[in-house]
Amino acid sequence: MLNAIEWCDDHLEVIDQTHLPARLEVVKLSTVDDVVDAIKRLAVRGAPAIGVCGAFGVVIGLREGRTRDDLAKTIGDARPTAVNLRRDVDRTLQADDALDEALEIQAEDRESCARIGEFGRAELADTTRVMTHCNTGRLATSGIGTALGVVYSKFEAGEPIEVIATETRPLLQGGRLTAWELHDAGVPVTLIPDSAAGAALQAGKAGAVIVGCDRVAANGDTANKIGTYQLAVFARAANVPFYVAGPLSSFDPDTPDGRSIEIEFRPPEEVTNASGIDVGVWNPAFDVTPAHLITAFITDAGVLRPPFSVTIAAAFGAQK
Ligand code: MRU
């Protein structure tokens, strides 16, 4: 499988995820405008992937002669919810050698995915069927993914694993991307409409729910793809453990709780496209799952359990 994001001397080559699964098209991003456009229209998506793309966008922007302030704003604000984008943009802007830094961020992301995969494999040693939401795999990161990284780790180790993937309305990251990715890798996957998730959990079809994250606040409240919160509620009602997998780079200790997380709103057409009807639309791209509904975080620094305000702070303390 191709890498979702590849640096090629003076430009980026990325898989345009808006065309999947109909066609696998690689597009060239040669300017800051190309990079921002790709992030905004979700050609490149997933918290770690937009961070890496933004970092290389800074490299391109500095070569274009744009100022640091301009790049911090133009690229850093392209999408507001995932903390990775702003953090990776700022980190690259502050580095002595922007290209080295962007390549380092990409390598760290790849390594983080591998560690999440192994920690998750140990944590879910007895789980053979998981439900997931959105796409958190090879398309969303520079490595094997976060929640899907756990799945790939189990699969590669020869352990039995099946995935129930939610479609993830309205842009179908589950139906188009996760289903495509897992099918391509040979991992058994069953696709369900989002509206079947409660019934599937009630019927015992998954031993755990595992999702990714765009921003985890200091108290463990977690922003992730819209629909994640309802999965957490259904999981609690069905007594199924609910895991969030993600690198510490998706945690934001400066955000105290979920109320402080900026949620991106997307155009109404994403929702009305299916019907063509002209009515009011409320289309948040993310929701916040309160920490008390989360069983544990599977991170690149190990599995973090409640009380999260303590264990998250300790994980950041150990990183220094
Ligand atoms: O709008 P998207 O497709 O970028 O949303 C992605 C998600 O919500 C993912 O779950 C999250 O970014 C983690 S990807 C490893």
XYZ file of C-alpha atoms and ligand atoms in Angstrom:
335
model
C 0.000 0.000 0.000
C 1.148 3.546 -0.780
C 1.981 6.005 1.981
C -0.765 8.565 2.523
C 1.808 11.388 2.543
C 5.201 11.346 0.839
C 7.785 14.170 0.689
C 9.450 14.309 -2.759
C 12.369 16.829 -2.822
C 10.293 19.998 -3.142
C 6.655 18.953 -2.946
C 4.270 16.521 -1.266
C 2.503 13.624 -2.893
C -0.639 12.566 -1.087
C -3.444 10.116 -1.692
C -6.555 12.172 -2.420
C -8.893 10.467 0.030
C -11.981 12.153 -1.388
C -11.844 9.788 -4.381
C -11.506 6.547 -2.449
C -12.546 3.825 -2.855
C -13.548 4.540 -6.465
C -10.007 5.434 -7.464
C -6.586 5.632 -5.864
C -5.327 9.008 -7.030
C -2.088 10.600 -5.866
C -2.000 14.406 -6.078
C 0.946 16.764 -5.949
C 0.953 19.588 -3.389
C 3.521 22.183 -4.488
C 2.315 25.371 -2.787
C 0.956 26.412 0.598
C -2.397 26.984 -1.081
C -2.365 23.377 -2.336
C -1.590 22.118 1.186
C -4.308 24.194 2.868
C -6.846 23.211 0.217
C -6.004 19.495 0.640
C -6.446 19.727 4.415
C -9.690 21.725 4.195
C -11.402 19.481 1.684
C -10.220 16.345 3.540
C -8.065 15.040 0.692
C -5.626 14.573 3.584
C -7.341 13.891 6.883
C -6.929 12.296 10.303
C -5.245 14.181 13.149
C -1.673 12.850 12.780
C -1.771 13.053 8.972
C -2.891 16.681 8.868
C -0.142 17.497 11.396
C 2.507 15.925 9.165
C 1.024 17.557 6.055
C 1.020 20.941 7.821
C 4.666 20.491 8.846
C 5.716 19.895 5.232
C 3.454 22.788 4.245
C 5.672 25.015 6.407
C 8.740 23.767 4.510
C 7.063 24.661 1.222
C 5.911 28.030 2.599
C 9.354 29.064 3.845
C 10.754 28.242 0.392
C 7.978 30.412 -1.083
C 9.320 33.234 1.081
C 6.186 33.516 3.234
C 6.524 34.850 6.770
C 6.354 32.650 9.852
C 3.280 34.512 11.150
C 1.474 34.030 7.865
C 2.279 30.297 7.802
C 1.311 29.809 11.450
C -2.106 31.254 10.668
C -2.737 30.058 7.125
C -1.753 26.445 7.708
C -2.262 26.170 11.479
C -5.886 27.325 11.268
C -6.875 25.225 8.241
C -8.816 22.927 10.593
C -9.318 23.879 14.250
C -10.071 20.737 16.243
C -7.087 18.361 15.952
C -4.274 19.678 18.125
C -1.653 17.979 15.921
C -1.992 20.487 13.094
C -1.245 23.639 15.077
C 1.396 21.899 17.183
C 3.291 20.391 14.235
C 3.122 23.667 12.299
C 4.503 25.636 15.264
C 7.173 23.006 15.933
C 8.382 23.145 12.328
C 8.336 26.947 12.309
C 10.531 27.047 15.413
C 13.085 24.519 14.142
C 16.521 25.455 12.773
C 15.969 23.164 9.805
C 12.283 22.963 8.868
C 12.676 19.991 6.535
C 14.572 17.922 9.108
C 11.870 18.722 11.648
C 9.013 17.750 9.340
C 10.739 14.463 8.490
C 11.291 13.874 12.213
C 7.596 14.525 12.983
C 6.661 12.015 10.285
C 9.093 9.407 11.651
C 7.822 9.948 15.207
C 4.246 9.471 14.004
C 5.177 6.177 12.346
C 6.931 5.007 15.522
C 4.030 6.130 17.759
C 1.593 4.061 15.698
C 3.742 0.958 16.132
C 3.884 1.460 19.905
C 0.123 2.094 20.159
C -0.383 -1.108 18.169
C 1.682 -3.170 20.580
C 0.207 -1.646 23.758
C -3.259 -2.181 22.315
C -2.515 -5.760 21.333
C -1.612 -6.543 24.947
C -4.623 -4.651 26.323
C -7.068 -6.384 23.938
C -5.405 -9.791 24.094
C -8.747 -11.551 24.663
C -10.835 -9.437 22.298
C -11.560 -10.819 18.855
C -14.208 -8.381 17.591
C -13.928 -4.622 17.838
C -16.145 -1.805 16.668
C -14.482 1.318 15.289
C -15.565 4.680 13.915
C -14.220 6.967 11.188
C -10.781 6.070 9.777
C -7.735 5.861 12.005
C -5.447 3.696 9.911
C -2.729 4.013 7.299
C -4.622 6.789 5.543
C -4.884 8.868 8.721
C -1.281 8.568 9.909
C 2.255 7.977 8.647
C 2.240 4.443 10.026
C -0.190 1.609 10.733
C -2.650 3.911 12.451
C -3.981 4.342 15.982
C -7.224 2.445 16.672
C -6.684 0.537 13.418
C -3.004 0.173 14.368
C -4.165 -2.029 17.240
C -6.196 -4.068 14.762
C -3.234 -4.406 12.355
C -0.907 -5.410 15.204
C -3.238 -8.200 16.262
C -3.727 -9.277 12.652
C 0.023 -9.287 11.878
C 0.659 -11.331 15.035
C -1.761 -13.955 13.710
C -4.340 -13.289 16.425
C -8.023 -13.566 15.512
C -9.507 -10.126 14.877
C -12.622 -8.861 13.113
C -13.746 -5.276 12.768
C -17.204 -3.759 12.749
C -16.784 -0.415 10.997
C -19.412 2.301 11.214
C -20.093 4.139 7.961
C -19.398 7.510 9.632
C -21.875 9.888 8.059
C -21.818 12.318 6.420
C -18.443 11.863 4.653
C -18.243 8.091 5.075
C -14.675 7.787 6.368
C -15.717 4.357 7.681
C -17.689 3.226 4.647
C -15.187 4.489 2.093
C -11.791 4.480 3.821
C -11.747 2.019 6.729
C -13.653 -0.616 4.768
C -11.277 -0.136 1.799
C -8.122 -0.170 3.939
C -9.039 -3.252 5.942
C -10.307 -5.143 2.922
C -7.060 -4.311 1.093
C -5.055 -5.649 4.051
C -7.154 -8.810 4.297
C -8.618 -7.974 7.728
C -12.224 -9.215 8.091
C -14.516 -6.192 8.237
C -18.275 -5.767 8.524
C -19.694 -2.387 7.614
C -22.727 -1.083 9.501
C -24.777 2.093 9.142
C -24.097 4.447 12.059
C -27.678 3.940 13.139
C -27.019 0.199 13.715
C -24.215 0.731 16.232
C -26.424 0.619 19.339
C -28.165 -2.535 18.181
C -24.849 -4.195 17.291
C -23.395 -3.506 20.738
C -26.628 -4.579 22.435
C -26.434 -7.845 20.473
C -22.891 -8.504 21.707
C -21.289 -8.159 18.283
C -18.145 -6.420 19.614
C -16.054 -7.063 22.709
C -14.693 -3.520 22.667
C -15.111 -0.211 20.904
C -11.869 1.469 19.880
C -11.717 4.900 18.287
C -9.116 7.572 17.568
C -8.889 11.138 18.837
C -8.375 14.637 17.499
C -7.786 16.361 20.818
C -7.753 14.950 24.332
C -8.127 17.569 27.064
C -6.158 17.466 30.324
C -9.087 15.801 32.123
C -9.530 13.104 29.432
C -12.541 14.617 27.618
C -11.980 13.617 23.989
C -12.889 15.272 20.707
C -13.197 12.818 17.840
C -15.302 12.329 14.714
C -18.968 13.188 15.123
C -20.808 10.099 16.363
C -18.067 9.001 18.735
C -19.979 10.257 21.777
C -23.054 8.223 20.958
C -20.898 5.112 20.549
C -19.464 5.717 24.022
C -22.978 6.001 25.453
C -24.097 2.827 23.670
C -20.953 1.019 24.830
C -21.598 2.019 28.434
C -25.243 0.883 28.161
C -24.124 -2.493 26.767
C -21.273 -2.841 29.290
C -18.677 -2.926 26.495
C -15.279 -1.281 27.171
C -14.687 1.932 25.228
C -11.070 2.705 24.289
C -9.518 5.792 22.739
C -6.250 5.150 20.892
C -3.905 7.998 20.015
C -0.406 9.375 20.387
C 0.407 11.877 23.139
C 0.772 14.361 20.251
C -3.051 14.331 20.064
C -3.339 15.242 23.772
C -3.469 18.891 24.745
C -2.587 19.560 28.391
C -3.306 23.261 27.756
C -6.977 22.472 27.100
C -8.486 21.865 30.543
C -11.651 20.049 29.439
C -13.944 19.302 26.533
C -15.805 22.623 26.734
C -12.612 24.405 25.700
C -12.156 22.375 22.496
C -13.068 24.231 19.321
C -15.343 22.077 17.191
C -15.161 22.458 13.423
C -18.428 22.952 11.569
C -18.613 21.776 7.960
C -20.735 22.941 5.005
C -24.445 21.977 4.914
C -24.025 20.366 1.482
C -22.129 17.478 3.099
C -25.435 16.513 4.699
C -27.950 17.571 2.055
C -26.022 16.052 -0.877
C -27.765 12.730 -0.336
C -31.276 14.213 -0.599
C -30.817 17.480 -2.464
C -33.321 19.004 -0.063
C -32.930 22.666 0.955
C -33.376 22.819 4.730
C -31.367 24.030 7.706
C -28.417 21.801 8.621
C -26.314 21.377 11.784
C -23.077 19.664 10.747
C -20.383 19.507 13.438
C -17.374 17.465 12.291
C -16.518 16.330 15.827
C -18.088 15.726 19.209
C -16.699 15.462 22.708
C -16.893 12.234 24.677
C -16.735 12.944 28.404
C -13.844 11.247 30.177
C -16.121 9.217 32.457
C -17.335 7.170 29.466
C -13.781 6.175 28.472
C -12.341 2.917 29.822
C -8.716 3.745 28.967
C -6.463 5.542 26.491
C -4.089 3.386 24.449
C -1.179 5.743 23.761
C 2.379 5.562 22.511
C 3.398 5.973 26.172
C 1.310 3.024 27.381
C -2.275 2.506 28.541
C -3.632 5.377 30.645
C -6.443 4.567 33.081
C -8.660 6.741 35.286
C -8.256 9.109 37.012
C -7.164 10.586 33.687
C -6.234 14.030 34.981
C -3.548 12.246 37.020
C -2.404 9.655 34.480
C -2.336 12.095 31.543
C -0.275 14.591 33.562
C 2.077 11.775 34.607
C 2.515 10.656 30.970
C 3.496 14.202 29.980
C 5.771 14.511 33.016
C 7.587 11.312 32.042
C 8.032 12.608 28.473
C 10.084 15.636 29.588
O -12.548 14.729 9.775
P -11.498 13.664 9.828
O -11.717 12.564 8.870
O -10.102 14.254 9.739
O -11.638 13.056 11.294
C -10.717 12.088 11.718
C -10.988 11.517 13.044
O -11.889 11.923 13.751
C -10.044 10.459 13.530
O -10.686 9.589 14.395
C -8.875 11.117 14.284
O -8.347 12.186 13.561
C -7.789 10.142 14.578
S -6.930 9.576 13.120
C -5.697 8.564 13.675
